[in-house]
Each structure stands twice: as C-alpha cells, then as structure tokens.
Coordinates of C-alpha atoms and ligand atoms in Angstrom, one line a residue:
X462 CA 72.0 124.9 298.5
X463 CA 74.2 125.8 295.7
X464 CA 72.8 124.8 292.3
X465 CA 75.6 123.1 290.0
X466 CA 75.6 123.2 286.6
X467 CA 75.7 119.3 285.6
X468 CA 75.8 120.5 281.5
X469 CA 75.9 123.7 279.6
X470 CA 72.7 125.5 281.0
X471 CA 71.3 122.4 282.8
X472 CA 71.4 122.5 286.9
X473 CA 71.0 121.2 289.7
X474 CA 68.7 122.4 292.5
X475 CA 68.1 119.7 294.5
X476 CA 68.1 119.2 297.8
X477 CA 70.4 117.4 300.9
X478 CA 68.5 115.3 303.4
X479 CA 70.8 115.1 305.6
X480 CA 69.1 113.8 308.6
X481 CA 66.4 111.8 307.7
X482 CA 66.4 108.4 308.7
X483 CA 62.9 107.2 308.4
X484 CA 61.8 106.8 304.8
X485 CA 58.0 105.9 304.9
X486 CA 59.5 102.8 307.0
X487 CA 63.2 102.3 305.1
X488 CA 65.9 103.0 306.8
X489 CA 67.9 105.8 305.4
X490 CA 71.0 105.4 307.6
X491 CA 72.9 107.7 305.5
X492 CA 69.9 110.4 304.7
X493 CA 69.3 111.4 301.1
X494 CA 68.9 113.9 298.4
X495 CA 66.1 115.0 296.4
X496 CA 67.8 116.1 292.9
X497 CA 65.7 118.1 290.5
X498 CA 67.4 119.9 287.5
X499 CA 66.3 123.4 286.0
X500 CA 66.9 123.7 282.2
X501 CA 68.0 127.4 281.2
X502 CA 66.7 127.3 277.8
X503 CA 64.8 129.5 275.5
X504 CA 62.7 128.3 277.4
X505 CA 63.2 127.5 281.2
X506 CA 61.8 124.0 282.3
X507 CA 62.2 122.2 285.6
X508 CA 62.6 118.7 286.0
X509 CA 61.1 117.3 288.6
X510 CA 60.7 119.1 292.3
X511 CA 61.3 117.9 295.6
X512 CA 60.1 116.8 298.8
X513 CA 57.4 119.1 300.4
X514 CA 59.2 119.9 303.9
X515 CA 61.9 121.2 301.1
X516 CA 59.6 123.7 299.8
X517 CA 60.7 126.9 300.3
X518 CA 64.4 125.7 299.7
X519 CA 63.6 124.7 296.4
X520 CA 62.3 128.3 295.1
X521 CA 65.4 129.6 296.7
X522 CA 67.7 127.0 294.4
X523 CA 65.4 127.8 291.6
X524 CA 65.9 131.8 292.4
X525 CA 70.0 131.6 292.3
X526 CA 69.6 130.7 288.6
X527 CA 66.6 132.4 287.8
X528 CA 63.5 134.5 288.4
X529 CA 60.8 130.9 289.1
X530 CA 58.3 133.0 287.9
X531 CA 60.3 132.7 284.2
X532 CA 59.4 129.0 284.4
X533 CA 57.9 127.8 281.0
X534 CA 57.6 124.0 281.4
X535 CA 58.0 121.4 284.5
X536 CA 58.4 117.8 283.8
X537 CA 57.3 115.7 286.1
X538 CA 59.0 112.3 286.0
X539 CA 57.5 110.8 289.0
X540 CA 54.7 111.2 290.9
X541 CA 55.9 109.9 294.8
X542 CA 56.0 112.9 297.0
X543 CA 60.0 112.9 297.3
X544 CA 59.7 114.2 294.0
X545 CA 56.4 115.8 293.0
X546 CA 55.1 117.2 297.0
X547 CA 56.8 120.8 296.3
X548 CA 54.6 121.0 293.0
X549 CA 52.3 123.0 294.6
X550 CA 54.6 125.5 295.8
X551 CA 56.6 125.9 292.4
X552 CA 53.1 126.6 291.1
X553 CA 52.6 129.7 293.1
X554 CA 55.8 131.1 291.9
X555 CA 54.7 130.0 287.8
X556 CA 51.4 129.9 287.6
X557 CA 51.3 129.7 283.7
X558 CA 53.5 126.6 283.6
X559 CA 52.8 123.8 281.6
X560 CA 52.8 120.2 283.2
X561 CA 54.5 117.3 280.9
X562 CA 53.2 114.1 283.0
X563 CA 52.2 110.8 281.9
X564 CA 48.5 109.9 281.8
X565 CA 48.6 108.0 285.1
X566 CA 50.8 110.8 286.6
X567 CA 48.4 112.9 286.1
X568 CA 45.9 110.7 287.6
X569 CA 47.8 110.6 290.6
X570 CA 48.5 114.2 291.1
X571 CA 44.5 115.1 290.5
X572 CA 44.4 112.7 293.9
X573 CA 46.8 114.7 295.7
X574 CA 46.1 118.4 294.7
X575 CA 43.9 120.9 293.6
X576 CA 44.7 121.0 289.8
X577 CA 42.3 122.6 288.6
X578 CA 43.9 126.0 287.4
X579 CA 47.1 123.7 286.0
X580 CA 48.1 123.5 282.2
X581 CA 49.0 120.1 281.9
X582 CA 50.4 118.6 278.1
X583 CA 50.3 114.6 278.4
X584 CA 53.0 112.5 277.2
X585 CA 54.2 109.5 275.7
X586 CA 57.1 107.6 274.8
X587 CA 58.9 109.4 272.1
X588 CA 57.1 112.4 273.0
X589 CA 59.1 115.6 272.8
X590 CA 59.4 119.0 274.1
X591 CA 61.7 121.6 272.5
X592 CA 63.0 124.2 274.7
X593 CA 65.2 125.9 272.3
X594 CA 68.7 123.8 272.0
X595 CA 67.6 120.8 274.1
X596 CA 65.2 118.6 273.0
X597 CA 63.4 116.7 276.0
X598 CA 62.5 113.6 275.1
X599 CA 60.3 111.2 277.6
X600 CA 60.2 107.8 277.5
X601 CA 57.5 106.0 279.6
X602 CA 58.9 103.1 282.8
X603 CA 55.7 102.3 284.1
X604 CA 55.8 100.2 287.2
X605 CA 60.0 101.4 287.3
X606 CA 58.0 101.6 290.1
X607 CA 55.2 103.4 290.1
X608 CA 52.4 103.4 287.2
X609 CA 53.1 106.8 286.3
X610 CA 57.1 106.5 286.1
X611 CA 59.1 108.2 283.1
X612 CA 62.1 109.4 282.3
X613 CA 63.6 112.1 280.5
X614 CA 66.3 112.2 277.6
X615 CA 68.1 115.2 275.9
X616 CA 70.2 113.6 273.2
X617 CA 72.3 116.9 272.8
X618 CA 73.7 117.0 276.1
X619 CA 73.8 112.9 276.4
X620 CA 71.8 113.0 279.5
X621 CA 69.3 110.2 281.2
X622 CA 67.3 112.0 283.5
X623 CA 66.6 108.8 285.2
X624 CA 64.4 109.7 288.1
X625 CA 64.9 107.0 291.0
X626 CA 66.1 104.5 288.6
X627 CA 70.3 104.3 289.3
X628 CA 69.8 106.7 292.5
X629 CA 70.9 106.0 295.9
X630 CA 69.6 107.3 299.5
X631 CA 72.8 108.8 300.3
X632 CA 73.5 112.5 301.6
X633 CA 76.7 113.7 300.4
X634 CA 78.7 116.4 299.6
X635 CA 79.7 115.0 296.0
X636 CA 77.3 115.4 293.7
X637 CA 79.4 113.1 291.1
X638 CA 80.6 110.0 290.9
X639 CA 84.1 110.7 290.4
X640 CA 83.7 113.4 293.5
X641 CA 82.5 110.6 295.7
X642 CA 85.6 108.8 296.4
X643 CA 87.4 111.9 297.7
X644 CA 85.0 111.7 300.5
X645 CA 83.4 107.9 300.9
X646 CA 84.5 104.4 300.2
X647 CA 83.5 102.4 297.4
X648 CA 82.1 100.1 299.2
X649 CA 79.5 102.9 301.0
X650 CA 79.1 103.2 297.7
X651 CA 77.9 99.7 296.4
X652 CA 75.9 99.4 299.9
X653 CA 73.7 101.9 299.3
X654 CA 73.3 100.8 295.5
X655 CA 72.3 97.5 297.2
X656 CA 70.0 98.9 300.2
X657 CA 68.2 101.0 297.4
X658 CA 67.7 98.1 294.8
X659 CA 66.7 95.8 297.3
X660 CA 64.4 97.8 299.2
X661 CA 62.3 99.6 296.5
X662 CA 63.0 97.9 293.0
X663 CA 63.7 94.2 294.1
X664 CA 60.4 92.9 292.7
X665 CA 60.8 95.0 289.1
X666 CA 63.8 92.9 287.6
X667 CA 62.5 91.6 284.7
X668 CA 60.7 94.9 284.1
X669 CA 64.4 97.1 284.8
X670 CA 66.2 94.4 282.5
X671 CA 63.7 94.7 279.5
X672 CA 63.7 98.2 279.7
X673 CA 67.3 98.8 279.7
X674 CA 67.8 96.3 277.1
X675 CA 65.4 98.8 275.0
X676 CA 67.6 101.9 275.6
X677 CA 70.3 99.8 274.8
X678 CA 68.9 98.9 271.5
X679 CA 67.2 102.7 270.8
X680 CA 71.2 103.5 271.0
X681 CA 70.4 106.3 272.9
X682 CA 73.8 108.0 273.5
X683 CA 74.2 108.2 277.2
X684 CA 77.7 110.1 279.0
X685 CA 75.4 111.4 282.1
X686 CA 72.6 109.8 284.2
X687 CA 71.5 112.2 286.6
X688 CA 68.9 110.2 289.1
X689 CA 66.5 112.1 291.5
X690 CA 68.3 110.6 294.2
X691 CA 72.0 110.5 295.2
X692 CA 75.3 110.9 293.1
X693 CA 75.5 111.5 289.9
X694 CA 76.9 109.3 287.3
X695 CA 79.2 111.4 285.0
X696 CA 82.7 109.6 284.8
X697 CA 81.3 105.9 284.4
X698 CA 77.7 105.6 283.9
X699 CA 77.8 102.6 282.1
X700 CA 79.1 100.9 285.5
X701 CA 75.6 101.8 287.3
X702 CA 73.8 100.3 284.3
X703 CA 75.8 97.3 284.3
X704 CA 75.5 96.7 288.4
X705 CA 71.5 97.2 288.2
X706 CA 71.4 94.8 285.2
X707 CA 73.3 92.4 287.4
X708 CA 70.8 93.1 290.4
X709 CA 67.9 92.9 288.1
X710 CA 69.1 89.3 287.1
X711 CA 69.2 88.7 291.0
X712 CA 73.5 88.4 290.4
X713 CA 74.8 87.3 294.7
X714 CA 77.6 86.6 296.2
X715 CA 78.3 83.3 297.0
X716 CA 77.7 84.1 300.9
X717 CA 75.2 83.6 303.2
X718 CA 73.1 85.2 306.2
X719 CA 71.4 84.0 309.5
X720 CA 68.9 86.3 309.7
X721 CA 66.7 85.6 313.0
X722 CA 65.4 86.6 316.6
X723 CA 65.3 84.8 319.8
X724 CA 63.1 85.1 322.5
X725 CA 65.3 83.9 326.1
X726 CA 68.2 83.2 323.4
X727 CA 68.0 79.9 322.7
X728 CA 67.7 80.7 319.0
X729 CA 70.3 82.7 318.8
X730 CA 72.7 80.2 320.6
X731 CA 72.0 78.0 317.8
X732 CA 73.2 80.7 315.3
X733 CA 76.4 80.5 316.3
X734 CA 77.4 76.6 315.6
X735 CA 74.8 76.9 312.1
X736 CA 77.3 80.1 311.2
X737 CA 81.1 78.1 311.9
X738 CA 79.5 75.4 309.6
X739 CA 78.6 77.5 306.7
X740 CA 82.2 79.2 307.5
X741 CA 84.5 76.1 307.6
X742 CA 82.6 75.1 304.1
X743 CA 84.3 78.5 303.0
X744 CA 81.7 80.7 302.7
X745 CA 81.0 83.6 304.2
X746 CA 78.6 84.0 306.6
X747 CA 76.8 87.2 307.9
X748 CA 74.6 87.1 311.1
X749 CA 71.6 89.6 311.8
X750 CA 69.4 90.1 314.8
X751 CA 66.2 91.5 314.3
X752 CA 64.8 93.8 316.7
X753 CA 68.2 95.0 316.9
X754 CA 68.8 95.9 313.0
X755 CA 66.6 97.6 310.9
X756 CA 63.9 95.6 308.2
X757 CA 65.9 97.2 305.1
X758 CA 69.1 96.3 306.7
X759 CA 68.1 92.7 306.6
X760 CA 66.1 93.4 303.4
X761 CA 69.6 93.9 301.9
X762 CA 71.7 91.7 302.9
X763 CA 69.6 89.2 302.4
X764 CA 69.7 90.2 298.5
X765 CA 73.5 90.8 298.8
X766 CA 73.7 86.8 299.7
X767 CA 73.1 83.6 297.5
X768 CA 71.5 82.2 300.6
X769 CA 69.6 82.7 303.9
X770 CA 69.1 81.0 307.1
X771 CA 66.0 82.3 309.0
X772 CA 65.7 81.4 312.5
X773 CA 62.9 81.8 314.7
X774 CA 61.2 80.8 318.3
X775 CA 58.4 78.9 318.4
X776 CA 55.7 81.7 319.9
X777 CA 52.1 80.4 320.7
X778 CA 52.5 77.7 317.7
X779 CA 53.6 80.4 315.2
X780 CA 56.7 82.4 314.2
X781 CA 58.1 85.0 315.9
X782 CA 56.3 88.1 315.5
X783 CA 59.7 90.2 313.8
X784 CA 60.5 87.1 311.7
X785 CA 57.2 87.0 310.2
X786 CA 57.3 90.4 309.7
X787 CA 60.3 90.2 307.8
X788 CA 59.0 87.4 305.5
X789 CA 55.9 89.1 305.4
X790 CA 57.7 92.1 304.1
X791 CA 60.3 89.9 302.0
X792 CA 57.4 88.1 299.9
X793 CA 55.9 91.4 299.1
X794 CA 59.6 91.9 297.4
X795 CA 59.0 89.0 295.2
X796 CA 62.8 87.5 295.8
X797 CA 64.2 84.9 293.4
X798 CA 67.1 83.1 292.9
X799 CA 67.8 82.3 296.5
X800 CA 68.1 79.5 298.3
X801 CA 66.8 79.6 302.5
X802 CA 66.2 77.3 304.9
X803 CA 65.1 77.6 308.9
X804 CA 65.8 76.3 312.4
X805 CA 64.4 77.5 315.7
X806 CA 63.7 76.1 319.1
X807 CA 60.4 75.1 320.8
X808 CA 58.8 74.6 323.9
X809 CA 56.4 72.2 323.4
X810 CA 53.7 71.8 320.3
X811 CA 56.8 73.9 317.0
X812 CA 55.2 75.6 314.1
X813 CA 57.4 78.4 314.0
X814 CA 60.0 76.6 311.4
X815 CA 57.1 74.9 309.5
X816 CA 55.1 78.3 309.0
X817 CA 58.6 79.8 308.1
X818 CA 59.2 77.1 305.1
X819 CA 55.7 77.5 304.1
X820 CA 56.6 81.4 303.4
X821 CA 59.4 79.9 301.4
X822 CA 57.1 77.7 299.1
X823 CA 54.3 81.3 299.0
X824 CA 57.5 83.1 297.2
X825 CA 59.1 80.5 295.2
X826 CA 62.5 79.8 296.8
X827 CA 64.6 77.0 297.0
X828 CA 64.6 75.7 300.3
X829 CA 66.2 73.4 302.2
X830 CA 64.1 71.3 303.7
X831 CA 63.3 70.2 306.7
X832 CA 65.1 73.0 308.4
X833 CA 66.4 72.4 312.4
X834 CA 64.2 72.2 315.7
X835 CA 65.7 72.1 319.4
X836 CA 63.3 72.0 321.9
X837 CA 64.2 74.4 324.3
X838 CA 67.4 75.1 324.9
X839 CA 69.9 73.8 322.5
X840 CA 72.0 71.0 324.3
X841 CA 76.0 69.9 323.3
X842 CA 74.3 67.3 321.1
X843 CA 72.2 69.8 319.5
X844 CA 74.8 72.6 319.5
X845 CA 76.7 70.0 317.0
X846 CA 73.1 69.4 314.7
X847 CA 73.4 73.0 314.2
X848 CA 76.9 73.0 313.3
X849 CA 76.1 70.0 310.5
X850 CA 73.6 72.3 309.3
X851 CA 75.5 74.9 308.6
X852 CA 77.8 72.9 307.0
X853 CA 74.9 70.8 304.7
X854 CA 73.8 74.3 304.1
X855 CA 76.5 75.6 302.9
X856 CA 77.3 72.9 300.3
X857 CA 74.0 73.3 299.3
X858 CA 74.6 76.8 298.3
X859 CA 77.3 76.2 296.4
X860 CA 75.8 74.3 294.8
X861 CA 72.8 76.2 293.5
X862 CA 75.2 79.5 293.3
X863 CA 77.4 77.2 291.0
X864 CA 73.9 76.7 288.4
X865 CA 74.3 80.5 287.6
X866 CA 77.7 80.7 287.5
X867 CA 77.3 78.2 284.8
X868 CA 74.6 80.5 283.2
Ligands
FEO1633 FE1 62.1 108.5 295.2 FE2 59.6 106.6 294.0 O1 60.4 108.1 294.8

C-alpha cells in the first residue's frame, strides 16, 4: 500500500483490511485499517505497527520511505495485537531500535514475546522523545482501554496520534476526512463512529470525558488526529472530539429499539403492535432480530437509542439463550442513561421477562416495570396489550429523554 505523507516527513504506512469481518467476535461489516505512521526525522521513529497477518506488508510500506533497518525509535501506543503483533517482525529488520512503551505496555508485550534482546526506554506522561524537528510527546490513557494505552503528541506538526481513540473499523480508500465523502455517506460515517464507541469504549465514558477535558485544558494545539484505525481527521477534528464527548456523556436519540428473538414466533408477533405504539407516540422505532443480526449490530443501536425493548421466549423457565447473551454481553458494557423494559410469551411456569428485568436492575437502568407476558401465542386481545405498551413506553421515554435535554 502506498504510504501518504499526513505532515511534512510524517507518513502513513498502515494497512487496509479489507475483508475482515470477524473482529475477535465484533462485527466489522465494513473491514478496517491498521494505521501506523513512520516519522522521517533525524531520527526515523515508527509509531505503532500493525496486525501480524500484515507483517510482511508493513516492512514493504516502511521500505517505500525508507531502508527499516534505519529505524531509531518505535513507539508503541498500544499494546492489542491490531497494533503491536507485527513488532516482532519490524524488529528483525531494526534490531537496535529502542522501544518507548508505558510500564504496563511493556508488561504486556514481555507476555507475548521474546524481548529479551529489545532496548526498551519507559515512559510517562509528559515524557518526551526528540527526533530532530519533532518532538514526541506521550501522554498516558490507561484503561482508554487497555492498561497500557497512550498516546502520542508532536506539538510542531499539531498532531494527536490518538491510537484507537476517534478511529473507526472502516476500510476505505480515503484516508481523510474531507476525502471520505467523495466516496461514502455521512451517515456510514457516523455508523461506524457509533458501532466503534459502542462496542469497545462504551464502558470508559467518564474516563474519555475526563481525559479530553485534560487536553482541553493542557491547550494542546490540535489541527490533525490521526487514530490507528480508520479516517483521518484533518479538515474538522474538533467534530470527532465533540461527537465522542457526546457518546461519552451517553448523548441518544430520542428513539427506540425492540431488540428480541422468538422461538415458533410468537414473540416476534408481539413486536409488531409494541413497535406501531412506540411509532404513533412519534418516536421512532427500530426492530432487530437476533440470531439474524450480529451482537455489535444490536450492541449499537441499542446505544444509538434513548430506549430499548427486549423481548424474549420463555425457554425451560429462563431467557432465551441469544437474549441472554446479549444482556450478558450488554452488562459487561456498563450502559447508562437508558431506559428498557421486556415482554415475551410463555408456555406455562414464565421467567424469561422476570430474569430479563433483573439484568436491568444488575446494570443500573431505568426500567419499566412490569414488562408484557402472553402465554403462548399472542391473541387479538393481547395483540392490543402490546400495542398499549408500546405506546406507555414510548411516553415513558420521552419522558426520561426530556431529563437530559433539560441538562
Ligand atoms: Fe485497535 Fe485496542 O486495539
């Protein structure tokens, strides 16, 4: 792949992932990129690498700009093997490198290699490294989200190295913002913000707030936030700061989802009256199978709306085995500022919708209680109970949307 200079001497050799669609479980419906960024310097440092099956492409990037074996310094912002697996082959190409890592990150790479025979220099926040005009400054994230997260700053080319903060699992052939449109819709673009926050850096809000509240107030001066993942934001970055800050504060739309399954459709026949209630109560309603959509799919859109419906058979006295799944999965997100509720049919002794509004109370969420049983198959009497419940739903939501539009 062609590096691209992203600022005077600084490049980018990343790669495009264009077909995977299986990231350790997330869906990556639209691939990915792994960007890394080679600083020719006085002396020549490389930020970040990529994933291992990219291995041999990334020494070829490297080698269009530059001889690898010339490689002083590697930074390594992040430990995850997206970003840190092709270490080991960089390594054989510059042996004499020196490592800048944070303590943990080297912890972590000890686990996963033979480092033995590696320089390493240990960093800080505030930390710098000098490479002859650009000044590399590293500023710890720990938990943004791993233990051993940092990024990078070099103040004389205004740019936020910002590892998988503000990235996005997209594969494309911009590599900018403003090159983005002439090729993909803004809203492809805002999705796969969403997908990403939701699925990987939901449970860090208050962590990605305070921390971009403390660049804020370190003025750092900021024209280019280059992520290891997706486009990069050159024309507005302040726009990708602003939309995390509002996902970070758990900012919805005033919408709503029916997430469920159904085992001989009884369930799902009930989604249909619950959705035209929450619909004639004007609000917009989204409705999503599981089993037939992916976990981060749901994941999302159940971040994207102020509320959720979660509907689920009754199956030998518990919930459905995708549905618990996906609250299983959900709590280990740690969502807030939603408000849910359940319905499901039985055959005879319930305790799917029960166990479901228990999860509810497990992560904190408003719920709306008692939620809506049918045993068996839902009748025309029943058909219009779900349709009231919809519609009491929905003025519920509004409700609790319209506390923090007050805020
Ligand atoms: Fe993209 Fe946390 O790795």
């Amino acid at each position: 792949m062609k590096p691209i200079e992203i600022k005077p001497g600084i490049y980018w050799v990343g790669v495009i992932d264009w077909a995977i669609r299986d990231f350790h479980g997330y869906v990556t419906k639209n691939g990915t990129t792994y960007n890394n960024y080679l600083v020719m310097d006085d002396e020549v440092t490389l930020l970040d690498t990529v994933k291992h099956d990219f291995d041999a492409t990334a020494v070829e990037n490297i080698r269009r700009v530059v001889d690898p074996y010339k490689i002083k310094n590697i930074v390594i912002n992040h430990i995850e093997p997206d970003h840190a697996s092709s270490i080991a082959a960089i390594m054989e190409y510059a042996p004499d490198a020196t490592i800048f890592i944070t303590e943990r990150g080297k912890k972590g790479l000890d686990r996963h290699f033979d480092t033995s025979r590696w320089k390493f220099r240990i960093v800080k926040s505030g930390d710098t490294l000098k490479t002859g005009k650009y000044t590399l400054t590293f500023l710890e994230t720990p938990m943004l989200h791993w233990p051993d997260s940092m990024v990078t700053y070099i103040p004389e080319a205004k740019l936020l190295i910002s590892q998988d903060a503000f990235g996005q699992h997209m594969a494309s052939a911009a590599r900018f913002d403003d090159e983005f449109f002439s090729c993909h819709s803004q809203f492809e673009l805002d999705d796969a913000i969403v997908d990403y926050y939701a699925n990987i850096l939901m449970p860090f809000g208050k962590l990605i707030e305070a921390k971009i509240q403390e660049i804020v107030k370190l003025g750092l001066e900021i024209d280019m936030i280059a992520p290891d993942h997706g486009i990069i934001w050159r024309k507005d970055p302040g726009y990708i700061i602003q939309r995390y800050l509002d996902l970070a504060k758990g900012k919805a739309d005033l919408a709503a989802v029916i997430i469920y399954d159904t085992m001989w459709h009884s369930t799902e026949l009930m989604s249909d009256p619950i959705m035209n209630g929450i619909k004639d109560e004007g609000v917009p309603c989204k409705v999503i199978k599981l089993r037939s959509t992916s976990m981060s799919e749901a994941i999302k859109e159940f971040w994207r709306a102020r509320g959720c419906l979660i509907g689920t058979p009754t199956i030998n006295n518990v919930m459905f085995p995708s549905v618990a799944e996906f609250l299983y999965h959900l709590a280990g997100l740690r969502p807030k500022d939603r408000i849910v509720g359940g319905f499901g049919s039985y055959g005879w002794g319930g305790g799917a919708v029960k166990e479901a509004y228990a999860k509810f109370q497990q992560m904190g969420l408003e719920a709306v209680e008692p939620g809506l049983q049918v045993l068996y198959k839902p009748s025309a009497e029943d058909m219009d109970r779900c349709y009231e419940f919809g519609r009491d739903f929905a003025k519920r939501l509004k409700e609790y949307h319209g506390k923090f539009q007050a805020v």
